[in-house]
Coordinates of C-alpha atoms in Angstrom, one line a residue:
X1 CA -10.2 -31.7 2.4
X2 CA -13.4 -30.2 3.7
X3 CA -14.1 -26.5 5.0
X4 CA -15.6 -25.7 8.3
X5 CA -17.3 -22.4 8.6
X6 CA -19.7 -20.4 10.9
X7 CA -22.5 -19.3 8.5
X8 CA -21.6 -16.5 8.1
X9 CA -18.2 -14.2 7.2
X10 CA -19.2 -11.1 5.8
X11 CA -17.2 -8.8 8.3
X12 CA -13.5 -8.8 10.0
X13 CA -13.6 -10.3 13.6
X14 CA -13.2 -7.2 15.5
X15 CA -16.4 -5.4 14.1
X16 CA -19.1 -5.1 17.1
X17 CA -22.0 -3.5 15.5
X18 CA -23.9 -0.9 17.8
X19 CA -27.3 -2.1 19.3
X20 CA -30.1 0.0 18.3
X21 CA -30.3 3.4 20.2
X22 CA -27.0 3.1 21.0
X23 CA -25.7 6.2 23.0
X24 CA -23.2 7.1 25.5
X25 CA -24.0 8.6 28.6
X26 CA -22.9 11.7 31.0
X27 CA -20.0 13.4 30.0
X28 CA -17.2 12.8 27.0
X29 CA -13.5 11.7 26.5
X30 CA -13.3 13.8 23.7
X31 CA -15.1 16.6 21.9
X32 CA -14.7 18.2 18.9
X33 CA -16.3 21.5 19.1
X34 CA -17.6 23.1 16.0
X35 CA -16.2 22.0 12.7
X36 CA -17.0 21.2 9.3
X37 CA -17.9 18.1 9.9
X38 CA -17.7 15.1 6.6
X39 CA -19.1 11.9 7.2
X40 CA -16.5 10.0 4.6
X41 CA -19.5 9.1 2.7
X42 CA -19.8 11.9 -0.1
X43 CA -22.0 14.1 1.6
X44 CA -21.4 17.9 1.9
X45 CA -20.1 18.6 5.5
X46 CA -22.0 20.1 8.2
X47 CA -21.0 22.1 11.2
X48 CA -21.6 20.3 14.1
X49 CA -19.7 19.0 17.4
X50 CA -18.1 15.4 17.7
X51 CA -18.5 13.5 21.3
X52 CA -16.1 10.6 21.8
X53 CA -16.7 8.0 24.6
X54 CA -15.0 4.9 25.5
X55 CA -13.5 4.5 21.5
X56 CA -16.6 5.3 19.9
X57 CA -18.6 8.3 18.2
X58 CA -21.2 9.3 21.0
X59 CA -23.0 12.1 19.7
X60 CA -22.3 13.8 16.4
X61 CA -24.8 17.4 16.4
X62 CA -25.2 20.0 19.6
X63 CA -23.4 18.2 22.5
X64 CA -23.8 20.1 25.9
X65 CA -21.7 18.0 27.5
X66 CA -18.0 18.5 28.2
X67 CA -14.8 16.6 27.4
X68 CA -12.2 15.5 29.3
X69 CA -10.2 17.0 26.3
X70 CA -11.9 19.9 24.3
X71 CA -10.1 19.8 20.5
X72 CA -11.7 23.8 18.9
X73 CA -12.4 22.7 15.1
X74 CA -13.9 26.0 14.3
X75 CA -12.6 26.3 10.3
X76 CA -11.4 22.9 10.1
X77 CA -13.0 19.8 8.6
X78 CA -13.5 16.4 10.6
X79 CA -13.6 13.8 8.7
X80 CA -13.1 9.8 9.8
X81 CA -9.6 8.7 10.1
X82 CA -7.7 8.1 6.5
X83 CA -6.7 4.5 5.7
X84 CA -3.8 3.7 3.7
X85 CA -4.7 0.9 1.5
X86 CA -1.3 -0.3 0.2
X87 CA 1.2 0.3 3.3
X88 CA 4.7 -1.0 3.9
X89 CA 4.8 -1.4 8.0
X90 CA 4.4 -4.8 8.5
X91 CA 8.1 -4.8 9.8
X92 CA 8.7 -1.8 11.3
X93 CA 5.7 -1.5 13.7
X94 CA 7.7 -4.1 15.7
X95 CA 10.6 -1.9 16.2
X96 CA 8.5 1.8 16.8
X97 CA 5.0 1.4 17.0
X98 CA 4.2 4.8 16.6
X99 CA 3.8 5.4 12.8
X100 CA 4.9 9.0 13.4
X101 CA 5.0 10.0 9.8
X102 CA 1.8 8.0 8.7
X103 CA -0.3 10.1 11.9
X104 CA 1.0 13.8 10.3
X105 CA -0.3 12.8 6.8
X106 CA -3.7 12.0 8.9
X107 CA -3.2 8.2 8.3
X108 CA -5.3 5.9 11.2
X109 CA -5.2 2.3 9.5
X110 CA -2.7 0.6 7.5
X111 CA -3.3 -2.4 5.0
X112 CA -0.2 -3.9 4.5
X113 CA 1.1 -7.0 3.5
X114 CA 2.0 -6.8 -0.1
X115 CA 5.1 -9.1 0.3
X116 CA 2.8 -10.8 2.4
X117 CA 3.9 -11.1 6.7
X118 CA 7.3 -10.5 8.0
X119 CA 6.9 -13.8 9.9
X120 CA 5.5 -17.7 8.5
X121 CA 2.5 -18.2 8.4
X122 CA 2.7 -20.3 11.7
X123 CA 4.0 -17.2 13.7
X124 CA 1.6 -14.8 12.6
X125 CA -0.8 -15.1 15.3
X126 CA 1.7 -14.3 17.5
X127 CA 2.9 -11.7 15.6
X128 CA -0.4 -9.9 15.7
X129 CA -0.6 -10.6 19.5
X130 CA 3.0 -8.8 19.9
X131 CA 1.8 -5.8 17.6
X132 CA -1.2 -5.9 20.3
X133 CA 1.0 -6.0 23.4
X134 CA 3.6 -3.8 22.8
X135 CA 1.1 -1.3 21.4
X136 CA 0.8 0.5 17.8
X137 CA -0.9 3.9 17.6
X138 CA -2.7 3.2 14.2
X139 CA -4.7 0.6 13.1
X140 CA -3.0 -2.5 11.3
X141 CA -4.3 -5.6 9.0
X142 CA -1.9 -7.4 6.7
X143 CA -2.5 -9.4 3.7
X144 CA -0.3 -12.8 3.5
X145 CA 1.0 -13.9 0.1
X146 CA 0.7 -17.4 -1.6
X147 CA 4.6 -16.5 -3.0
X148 CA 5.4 -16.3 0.9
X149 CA 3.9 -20.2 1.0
X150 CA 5.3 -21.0 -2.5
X151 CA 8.8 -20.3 -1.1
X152 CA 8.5 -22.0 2.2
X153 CA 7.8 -25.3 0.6
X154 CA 9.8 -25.2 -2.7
X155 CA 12.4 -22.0 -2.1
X156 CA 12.9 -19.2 -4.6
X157 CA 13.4 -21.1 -8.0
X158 CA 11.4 -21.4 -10.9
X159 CA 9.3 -24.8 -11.3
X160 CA 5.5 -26.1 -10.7
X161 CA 4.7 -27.2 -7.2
X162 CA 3.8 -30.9 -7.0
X163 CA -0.1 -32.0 -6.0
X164 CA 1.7 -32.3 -2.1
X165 CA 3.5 -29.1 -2.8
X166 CA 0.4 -27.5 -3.8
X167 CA -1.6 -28.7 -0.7
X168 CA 1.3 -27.6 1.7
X169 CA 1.2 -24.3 0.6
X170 CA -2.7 -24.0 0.6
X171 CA -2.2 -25.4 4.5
X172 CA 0.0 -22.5 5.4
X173 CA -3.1 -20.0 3.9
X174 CA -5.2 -21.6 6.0
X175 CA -2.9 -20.9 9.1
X176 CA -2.8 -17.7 7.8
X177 CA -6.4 -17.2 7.1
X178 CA -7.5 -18.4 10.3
X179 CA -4.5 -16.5 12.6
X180 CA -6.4 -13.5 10.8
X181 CA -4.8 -12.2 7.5
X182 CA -7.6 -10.3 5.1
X183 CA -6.5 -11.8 2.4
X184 CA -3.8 -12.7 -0.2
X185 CA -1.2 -10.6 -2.4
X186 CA 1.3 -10.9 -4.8
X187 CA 4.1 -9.2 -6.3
X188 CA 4.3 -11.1 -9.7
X189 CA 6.7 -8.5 -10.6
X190 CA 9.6 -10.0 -8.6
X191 CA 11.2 -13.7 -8.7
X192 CA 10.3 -15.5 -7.2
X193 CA 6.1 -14.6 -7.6
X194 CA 7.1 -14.2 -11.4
X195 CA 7.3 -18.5 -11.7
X196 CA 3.7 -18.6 -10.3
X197 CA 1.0 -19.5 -13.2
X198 CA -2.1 -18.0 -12.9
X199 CA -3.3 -21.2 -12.6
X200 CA -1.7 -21.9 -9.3
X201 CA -2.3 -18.6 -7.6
X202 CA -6.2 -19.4 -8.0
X203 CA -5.6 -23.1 -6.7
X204 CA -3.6 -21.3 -3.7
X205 CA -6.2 -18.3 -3.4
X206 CA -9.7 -20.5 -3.7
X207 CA -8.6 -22.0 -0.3
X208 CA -8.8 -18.1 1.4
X209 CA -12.4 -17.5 -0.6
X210 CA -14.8 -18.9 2.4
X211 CA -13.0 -16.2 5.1
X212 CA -14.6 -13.0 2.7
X213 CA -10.9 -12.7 1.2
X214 CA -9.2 -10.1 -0.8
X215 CA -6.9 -11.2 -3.7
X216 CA -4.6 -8.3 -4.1
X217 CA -2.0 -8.0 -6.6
X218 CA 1.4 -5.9 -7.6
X219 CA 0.4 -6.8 -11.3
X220 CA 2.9 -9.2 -13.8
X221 CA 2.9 -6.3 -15.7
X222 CA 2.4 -2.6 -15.2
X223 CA 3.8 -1.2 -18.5
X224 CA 3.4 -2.3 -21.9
X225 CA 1.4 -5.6 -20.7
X226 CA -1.0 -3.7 -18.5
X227 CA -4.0 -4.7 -19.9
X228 CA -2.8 -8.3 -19.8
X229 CA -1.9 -7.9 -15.6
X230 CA -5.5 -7.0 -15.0
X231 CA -7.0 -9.6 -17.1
X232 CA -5.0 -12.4 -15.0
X233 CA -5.6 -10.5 -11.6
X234 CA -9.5 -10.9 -13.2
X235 CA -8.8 -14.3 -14.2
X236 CA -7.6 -15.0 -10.5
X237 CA -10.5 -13.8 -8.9
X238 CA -13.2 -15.2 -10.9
X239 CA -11.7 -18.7 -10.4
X240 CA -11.0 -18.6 -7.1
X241 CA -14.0 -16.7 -5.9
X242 CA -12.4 -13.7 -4.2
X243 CA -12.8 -10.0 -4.3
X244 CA -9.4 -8.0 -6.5
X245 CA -7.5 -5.5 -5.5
X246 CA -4.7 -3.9 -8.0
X247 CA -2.0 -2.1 -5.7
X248 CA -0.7 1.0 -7.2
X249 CA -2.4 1.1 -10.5
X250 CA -0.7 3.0 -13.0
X251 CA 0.4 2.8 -17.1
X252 CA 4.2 2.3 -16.8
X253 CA 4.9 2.4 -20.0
X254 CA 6.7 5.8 -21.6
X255 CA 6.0 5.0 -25.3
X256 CA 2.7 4.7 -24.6
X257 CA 1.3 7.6 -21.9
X258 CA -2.3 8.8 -22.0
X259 CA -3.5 5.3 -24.1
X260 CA -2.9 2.8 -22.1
X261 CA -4.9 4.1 -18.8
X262 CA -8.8 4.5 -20.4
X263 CA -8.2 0.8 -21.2
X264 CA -7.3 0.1 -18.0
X265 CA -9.9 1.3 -16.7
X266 CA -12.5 0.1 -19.1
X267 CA -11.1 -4.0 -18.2
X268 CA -12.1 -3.1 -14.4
X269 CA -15.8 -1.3 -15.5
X270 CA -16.4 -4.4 -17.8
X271 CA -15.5 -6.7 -14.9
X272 CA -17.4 -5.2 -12.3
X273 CA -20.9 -5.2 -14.5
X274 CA -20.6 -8.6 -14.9
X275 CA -20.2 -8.9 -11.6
X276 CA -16.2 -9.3 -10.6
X277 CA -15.6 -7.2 -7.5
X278 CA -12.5 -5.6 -8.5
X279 CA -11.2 -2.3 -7.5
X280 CA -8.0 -0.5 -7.3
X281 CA -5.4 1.5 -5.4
X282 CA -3.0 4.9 -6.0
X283 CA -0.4 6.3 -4.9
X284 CA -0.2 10.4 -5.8
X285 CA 3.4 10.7 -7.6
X286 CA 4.3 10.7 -11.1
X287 CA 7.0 8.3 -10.2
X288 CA 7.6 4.5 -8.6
X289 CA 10.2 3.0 -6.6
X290 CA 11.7 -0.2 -6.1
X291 CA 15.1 -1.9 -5.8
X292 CA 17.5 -2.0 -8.6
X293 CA 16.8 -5.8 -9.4
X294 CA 14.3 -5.6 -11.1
X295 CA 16.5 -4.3 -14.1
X296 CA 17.5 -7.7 -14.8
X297 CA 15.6 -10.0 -17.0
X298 CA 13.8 -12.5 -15.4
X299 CA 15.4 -15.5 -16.6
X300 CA 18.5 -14.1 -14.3
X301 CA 16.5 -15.2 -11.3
X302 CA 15.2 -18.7 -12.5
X303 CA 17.5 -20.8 -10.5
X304 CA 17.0 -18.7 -6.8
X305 CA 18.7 -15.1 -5.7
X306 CA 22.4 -16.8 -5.2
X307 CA 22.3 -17.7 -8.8
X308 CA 21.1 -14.7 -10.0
X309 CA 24.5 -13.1 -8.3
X310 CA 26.7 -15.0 -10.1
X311 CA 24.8 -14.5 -13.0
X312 CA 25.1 -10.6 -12.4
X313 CA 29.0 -11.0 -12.0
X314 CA 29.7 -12.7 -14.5
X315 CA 30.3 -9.8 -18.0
X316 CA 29.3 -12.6 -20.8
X317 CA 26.0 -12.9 -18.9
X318 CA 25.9 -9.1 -18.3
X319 CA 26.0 -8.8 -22.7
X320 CA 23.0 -11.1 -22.8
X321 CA 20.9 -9.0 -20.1
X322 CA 21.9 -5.4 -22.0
X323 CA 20.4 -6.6 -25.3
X324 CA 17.0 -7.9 -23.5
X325 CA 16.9 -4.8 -22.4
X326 CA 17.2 -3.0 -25.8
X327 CA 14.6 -5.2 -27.3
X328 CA 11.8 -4.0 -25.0
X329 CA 8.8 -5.4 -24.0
X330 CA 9.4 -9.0 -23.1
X331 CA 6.9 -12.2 -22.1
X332 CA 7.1 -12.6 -18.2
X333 CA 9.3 -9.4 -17.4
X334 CA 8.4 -5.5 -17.1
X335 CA 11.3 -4.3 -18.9
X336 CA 11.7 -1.2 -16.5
X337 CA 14.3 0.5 -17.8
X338 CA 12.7 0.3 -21.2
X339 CA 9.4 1.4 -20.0
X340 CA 10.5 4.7 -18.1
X341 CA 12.7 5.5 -21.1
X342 CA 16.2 4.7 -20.7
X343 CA 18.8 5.0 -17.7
X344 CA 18.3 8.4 -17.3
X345 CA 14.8 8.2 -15.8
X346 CA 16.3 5.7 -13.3
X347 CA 17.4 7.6 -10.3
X348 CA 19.6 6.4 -7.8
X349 CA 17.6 6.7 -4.2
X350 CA 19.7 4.2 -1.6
X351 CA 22.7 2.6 -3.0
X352 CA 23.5 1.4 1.0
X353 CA 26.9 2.1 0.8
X354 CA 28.9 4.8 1.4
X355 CA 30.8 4.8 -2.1
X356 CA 27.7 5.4 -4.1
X357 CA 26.1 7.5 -1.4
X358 CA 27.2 10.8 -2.9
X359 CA 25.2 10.1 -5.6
X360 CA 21.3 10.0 -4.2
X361 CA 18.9 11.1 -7.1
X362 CA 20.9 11.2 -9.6
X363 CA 20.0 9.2 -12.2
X364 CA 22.1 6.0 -13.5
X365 CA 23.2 7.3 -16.4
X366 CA 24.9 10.7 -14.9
X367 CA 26.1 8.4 -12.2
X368 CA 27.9 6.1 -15.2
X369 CA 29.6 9.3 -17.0
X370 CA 30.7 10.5 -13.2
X371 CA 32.2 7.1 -12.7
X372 CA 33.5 6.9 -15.7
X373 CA 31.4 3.5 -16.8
X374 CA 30.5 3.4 -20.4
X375 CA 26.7 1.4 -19.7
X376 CA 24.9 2.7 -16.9
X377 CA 23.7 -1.0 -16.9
X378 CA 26.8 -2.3 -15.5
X379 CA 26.9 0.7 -12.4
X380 CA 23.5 -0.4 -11.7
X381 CA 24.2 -4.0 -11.5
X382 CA 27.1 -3.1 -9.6
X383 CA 25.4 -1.0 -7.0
X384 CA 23.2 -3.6 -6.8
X385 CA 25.6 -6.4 -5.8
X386 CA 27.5 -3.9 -3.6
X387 CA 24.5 -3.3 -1.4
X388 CA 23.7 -7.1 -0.9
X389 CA 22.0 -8.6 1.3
X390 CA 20.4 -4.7 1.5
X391 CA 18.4 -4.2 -1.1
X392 CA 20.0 -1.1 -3.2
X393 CA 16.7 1.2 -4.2
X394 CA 15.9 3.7 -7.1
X395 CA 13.3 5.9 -8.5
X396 CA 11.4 5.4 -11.5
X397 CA 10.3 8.5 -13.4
X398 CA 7.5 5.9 -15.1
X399 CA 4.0 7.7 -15.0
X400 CA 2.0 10.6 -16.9
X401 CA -0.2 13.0 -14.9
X402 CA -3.3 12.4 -17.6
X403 CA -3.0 8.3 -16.6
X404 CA -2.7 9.7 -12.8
X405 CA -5.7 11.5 -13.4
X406 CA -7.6 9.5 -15.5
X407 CA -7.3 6.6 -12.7
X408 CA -8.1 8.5 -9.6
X409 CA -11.4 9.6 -10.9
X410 CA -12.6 6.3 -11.2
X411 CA -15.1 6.0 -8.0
X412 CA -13.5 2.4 -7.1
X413 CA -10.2 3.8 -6.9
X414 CA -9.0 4.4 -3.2
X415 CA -5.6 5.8 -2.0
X416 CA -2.3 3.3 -0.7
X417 CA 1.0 4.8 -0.2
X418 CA 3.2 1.8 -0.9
X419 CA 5.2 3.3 1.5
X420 CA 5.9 2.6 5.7
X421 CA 6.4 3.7 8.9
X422 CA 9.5 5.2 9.7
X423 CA 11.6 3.3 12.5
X424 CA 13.1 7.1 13.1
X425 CA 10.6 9.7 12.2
X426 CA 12.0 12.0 10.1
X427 CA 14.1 9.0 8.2
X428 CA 13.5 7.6 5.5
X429 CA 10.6 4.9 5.7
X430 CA 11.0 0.8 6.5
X431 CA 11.3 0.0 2.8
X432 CA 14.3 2.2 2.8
X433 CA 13.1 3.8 -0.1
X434 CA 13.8 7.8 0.0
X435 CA 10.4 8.1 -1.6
X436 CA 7.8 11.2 -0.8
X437 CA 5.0 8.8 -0.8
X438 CA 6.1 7.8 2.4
X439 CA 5.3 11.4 4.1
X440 CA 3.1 13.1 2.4
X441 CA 0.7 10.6 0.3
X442 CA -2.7 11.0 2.1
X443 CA -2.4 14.3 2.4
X444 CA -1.4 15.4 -1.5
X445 CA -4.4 13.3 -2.5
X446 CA -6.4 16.2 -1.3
X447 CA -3.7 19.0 -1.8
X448 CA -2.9 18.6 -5.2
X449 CA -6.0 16.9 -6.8
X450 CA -8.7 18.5 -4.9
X451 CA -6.8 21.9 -4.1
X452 CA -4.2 22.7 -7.1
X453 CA -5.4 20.6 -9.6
X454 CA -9.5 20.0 -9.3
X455 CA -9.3 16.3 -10.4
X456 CA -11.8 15.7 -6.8
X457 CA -14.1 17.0 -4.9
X458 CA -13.0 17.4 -1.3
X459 CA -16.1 15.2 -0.9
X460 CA -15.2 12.3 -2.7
X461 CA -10.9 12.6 -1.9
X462 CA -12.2 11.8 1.7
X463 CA -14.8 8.8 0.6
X464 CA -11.4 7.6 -1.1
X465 CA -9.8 7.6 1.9
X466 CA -12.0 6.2 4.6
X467 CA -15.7 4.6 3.6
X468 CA -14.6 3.3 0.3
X469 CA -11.9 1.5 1.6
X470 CA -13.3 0.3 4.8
X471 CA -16.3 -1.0 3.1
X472 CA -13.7 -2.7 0.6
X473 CA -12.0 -4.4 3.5
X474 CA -15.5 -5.4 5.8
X475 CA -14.4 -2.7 8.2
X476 CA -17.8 -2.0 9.2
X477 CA -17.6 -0.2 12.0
X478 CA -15.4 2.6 11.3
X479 CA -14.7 4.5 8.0
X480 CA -17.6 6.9 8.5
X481 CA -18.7 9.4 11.3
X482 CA -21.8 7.5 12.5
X483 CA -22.9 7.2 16.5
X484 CA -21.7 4.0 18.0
X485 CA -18.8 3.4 15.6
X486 CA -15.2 2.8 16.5
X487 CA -13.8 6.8 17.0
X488 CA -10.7 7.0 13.8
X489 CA -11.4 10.9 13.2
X490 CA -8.4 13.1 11.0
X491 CA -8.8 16.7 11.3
X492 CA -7.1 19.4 8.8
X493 CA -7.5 23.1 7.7
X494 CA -8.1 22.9 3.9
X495 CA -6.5 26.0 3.8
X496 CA -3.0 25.1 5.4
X497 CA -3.1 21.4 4.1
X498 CA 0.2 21.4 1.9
X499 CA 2.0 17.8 1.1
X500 CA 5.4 19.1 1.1
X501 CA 7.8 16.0 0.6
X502 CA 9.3 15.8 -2.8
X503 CA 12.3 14.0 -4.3
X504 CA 15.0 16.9 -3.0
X505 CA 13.2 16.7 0.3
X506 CA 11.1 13.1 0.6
X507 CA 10.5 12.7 4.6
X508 CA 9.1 16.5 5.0
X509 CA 5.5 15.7 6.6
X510 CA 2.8 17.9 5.4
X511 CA 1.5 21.0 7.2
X512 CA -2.6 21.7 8.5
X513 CA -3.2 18.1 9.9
X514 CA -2.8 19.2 13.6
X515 CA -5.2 16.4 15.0
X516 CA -5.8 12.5 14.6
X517 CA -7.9 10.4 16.8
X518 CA -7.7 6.4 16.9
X519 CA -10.0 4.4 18.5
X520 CA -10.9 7.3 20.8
X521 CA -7.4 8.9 21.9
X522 CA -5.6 11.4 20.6
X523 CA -2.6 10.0 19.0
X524 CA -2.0 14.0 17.4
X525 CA -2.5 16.8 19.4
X526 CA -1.9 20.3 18.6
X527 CA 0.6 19.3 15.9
X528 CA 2.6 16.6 18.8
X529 CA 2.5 13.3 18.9
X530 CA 1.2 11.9 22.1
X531 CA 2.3 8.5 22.5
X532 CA -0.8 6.6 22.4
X533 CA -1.0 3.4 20.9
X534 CA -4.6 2.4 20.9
X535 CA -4.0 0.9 17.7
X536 CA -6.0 -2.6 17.1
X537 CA -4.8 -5.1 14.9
X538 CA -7.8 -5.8 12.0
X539 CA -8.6 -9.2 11.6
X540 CA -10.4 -11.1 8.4
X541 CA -13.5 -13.2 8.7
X542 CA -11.6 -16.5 9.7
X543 CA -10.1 -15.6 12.7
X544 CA -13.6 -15.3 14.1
X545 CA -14.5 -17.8 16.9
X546 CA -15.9 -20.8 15.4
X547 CA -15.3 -19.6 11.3
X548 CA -11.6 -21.7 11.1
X549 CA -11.0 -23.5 7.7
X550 CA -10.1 -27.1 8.3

């Protein structure tokens, strides 16, 4: 089966590169008078005044000219829009476009797609086309995931795909690819990804490689097997010729804090100086979240999900799953409950029902004693089965701030939330995962490790935020304050910036981000959203006229 490209693919679709001596003319939309002004690149800020003109940076320096709409930045930095590199939306922009709590943490694009699209991968162009009619007032690009193609043609079970199985699936990446997904990611952590080989993901990925793709990956194993995720995520780059990107990096693994992390980190340095263009994402708490599932052993979920229910109900099968987990690490599962450090590190964030509601963060193990269940196993398993077909969520107390800190330093690191949009601002996010992240991500990146903590410069939190992703992604024309690029411009007091959601209080936005441009319009203004949704969807290299794979 033979690829037909344009020659070339090195940037997403929408890019439309400035001619040279590009400038706007008479007066502004928008101008930002008089703040500290970073470019996202690492360079120390300069005062200066922002012109914004039909979407795009006019004039950044002494405008004379007036705005329509006259933002006073005097004390405040400007820097280019934030972009969330790991985000949860893909859903809920279809029910409330607005992304309220992603806008107050100073968020302007979203890279989601870690489960891959919430529709096949023969309704995603229109899927993109609804986001683009109905309107979204951030910017939006979503991955699509080869388990997403594994279980349209051979359901949630474990087994290997036949050769025609194998080149169905790699047909619906090329719908994807061309209907203008960046890439592909996995969640090898979770049945049914955990029954793909490496060897299949690269046969499913190579097909994506021609379109500039991204393989990006919630790792087999975050805890004691970290080392051994990023050396498949490295293994499924180099053979199928695509740039890596590990989601959430972190050491997961209790027993083993502050030893884990430095060789992390020196897997992904080795790689990348031999060439491998690998990089990595964060998220800015000491703790995960996920549903309660994944304290089950693998083998639970070999036969599909309805399977794995009766499994879960049945108390012989229930002995054999409490003795995996007592024996630790195990090939092909991230023993969780292990890794954090037992059942009281496991707290209880959306049991969605009403029984087990009374209970929100506590942790399993005081929920057990309270219920009077002798294994907190057995009340998590049956929270879990009473929430079904919701997915019952906890918290994971599972990281060490000297692995946080070790990680973000690392100039290839950029920031993801792992966390959506809220259908209902000031509710808890689409995930429904009670989970800070989802409020105040972006902007603790700068308040606790540039402010509290001194991990960052302010210089380089905002490069992790805007060029260095953008560049990642191709996003060429926006991720830096440059004339004749695409106008995504956050603006915050450093002095007032506070992240202020934390477990007791996780969809509390952050204070000092009063204003947030996208694509040229205020979608923040004074501290109030406006309603503007001059969001675009971001599209990868094969949606481009004339670049479909055949």
């Amino acid at each position: 089966m033979k690829l037909k490209l344009c020659a070339a693919l090195g940037a997403v679709s929408i890019v439309t590169t400035p001619a040279a001596g590009w400038q706007a003319t008479g007066d502004y939309d928008i101008v930002i008078r008089g703040g500290r002004v970073l470019d996202g690149a690492g360079n120390p800020w300069v005062s200066a005044d922002v012109a914004v003109k039909d979407g795009r940076i006019a004039k950044i320096g002494k405008v004379l000219g007036r705005g329509k709409r006259e933002v006073d930045a005097r004390g405040r930095y400007v820097t280019p829009g934030w972009i969330d590199m790991m985000d949860q939306s893909g859903s809920v922009l279809r029910k409330n476009g607005l992304a309220e709590n992603k806008l107050r943490t100073g968020v302007t694009t979203l890279i989601a797609g870690e489960g891959g699209t919430p529709v096949p991968a023969e309704e995603i162009a229109a899927y993109f086309k609804e986001l683009e009619t109905t309107g979204i007032a951030v910017n939006f690009g979503s991955y699509y995931s080869p388990t997403q193609a594994r279980s349209a043609v051979m359901g949630d079970a474990d087994g290997r795909p036949t050769p025609s199985q194998m080149v169905d699936m790699q047909t619906k990446v090329k719908i994807a690819m061309n209907a203008g997904t960046l890439g592909l990611a996995t969640a090898l952590i979770y049945p049914p990804g955990t029954f793909q080989t490496t060897q299949e993901l690269i046969d499913i990925t190579k097909v994506a490689a021609p379109c500039n793709a991204v393989y990006a990956t919630h790792m087999r194993d975050e805890s004691a097997g970290l080392l051994e995720g990023i050396k498949e995520a490295i293994a499924i780059g180099e053979g199928a010729g695509v740039k890596v990107e590990i989601f959430h990096l972190k050491a997961s693994y209790a027993p083993k804090y502050g030893q884990l992390m430095p060789g992390a980190v020196k897997l992904v340095n080795d790689a990348r100086a031999r060439g491998v263009d690998i990089a990595a994402d964060m998220y800015m708490y000491p703790f995960s979240g996920t549903g309660l599932e994944v304290t089950a052993p693998t083998w639970v979920y070999a036969k599909g999900f309805d399977e794995a229910v009766k499994l879960l109900k049945d108390p012989a099968q229930r002995t054999r799953m409490k003795a995996d987990i007592k024996k630790g690490p195990m090939p092909g599962w991230t023993n969780m409950v292990y890794s954090v450090g037992g059942w009281n590190n496991v707290i209880l964030a959306n049991p969605h029902n009403p029984k087990f509601a009374k209970y929100r963060f506590k942790s399993i193990a005081d929920i057990a004693k309270a219920e009077g269940v002798a294994d907190p196993a057995d009340l998590a398993w049956d929270i879990m089965l009473a929430a079904l077909p919701k997915r019952a969520m906890a918290i994971y107390m599972s990281m060490d701030e000297r692995d946080i800190e070790t990680a973000l330093k690392q100039p290839w690191v950029s920031i993801g939330s792992d966390a959506g949009a809220a259908e209902v601002y000031g509710e808890i996010d689409g995930l429904g995962l009670p989970h800070p992240r989802a409020y105040g991500n972006a902007a603790r990146t700068i308040a606790e490790y540039v402010k509290r903590r001194n991990v960052l410069t302010l210089e380089d939190a905002v490069r992790k935020m805007t060029s260095w992703p953008a560049h990642r992604m191709g996003l060429t024309d926006r991720g830096v304050l440059r004339e004749g690029l695409r106008a995504d411009i956050t603006i915050f007091d450093y002095d007032k910036l506070d992240d202020r959601a934390w477990l007791d209080k996780p969809t509390t936005s952050p204070v000092g981000i009063d204003d947030v441009i996208v694509n040229g319009q205020l979608v923040l203004a004074d501290g109030k959203v406006t309603g503007a949704r001059p969001g675009m969807v971001l599209k990868g290299g094969c949606a481009a006229p004339g670049a479909q794979l055949r």
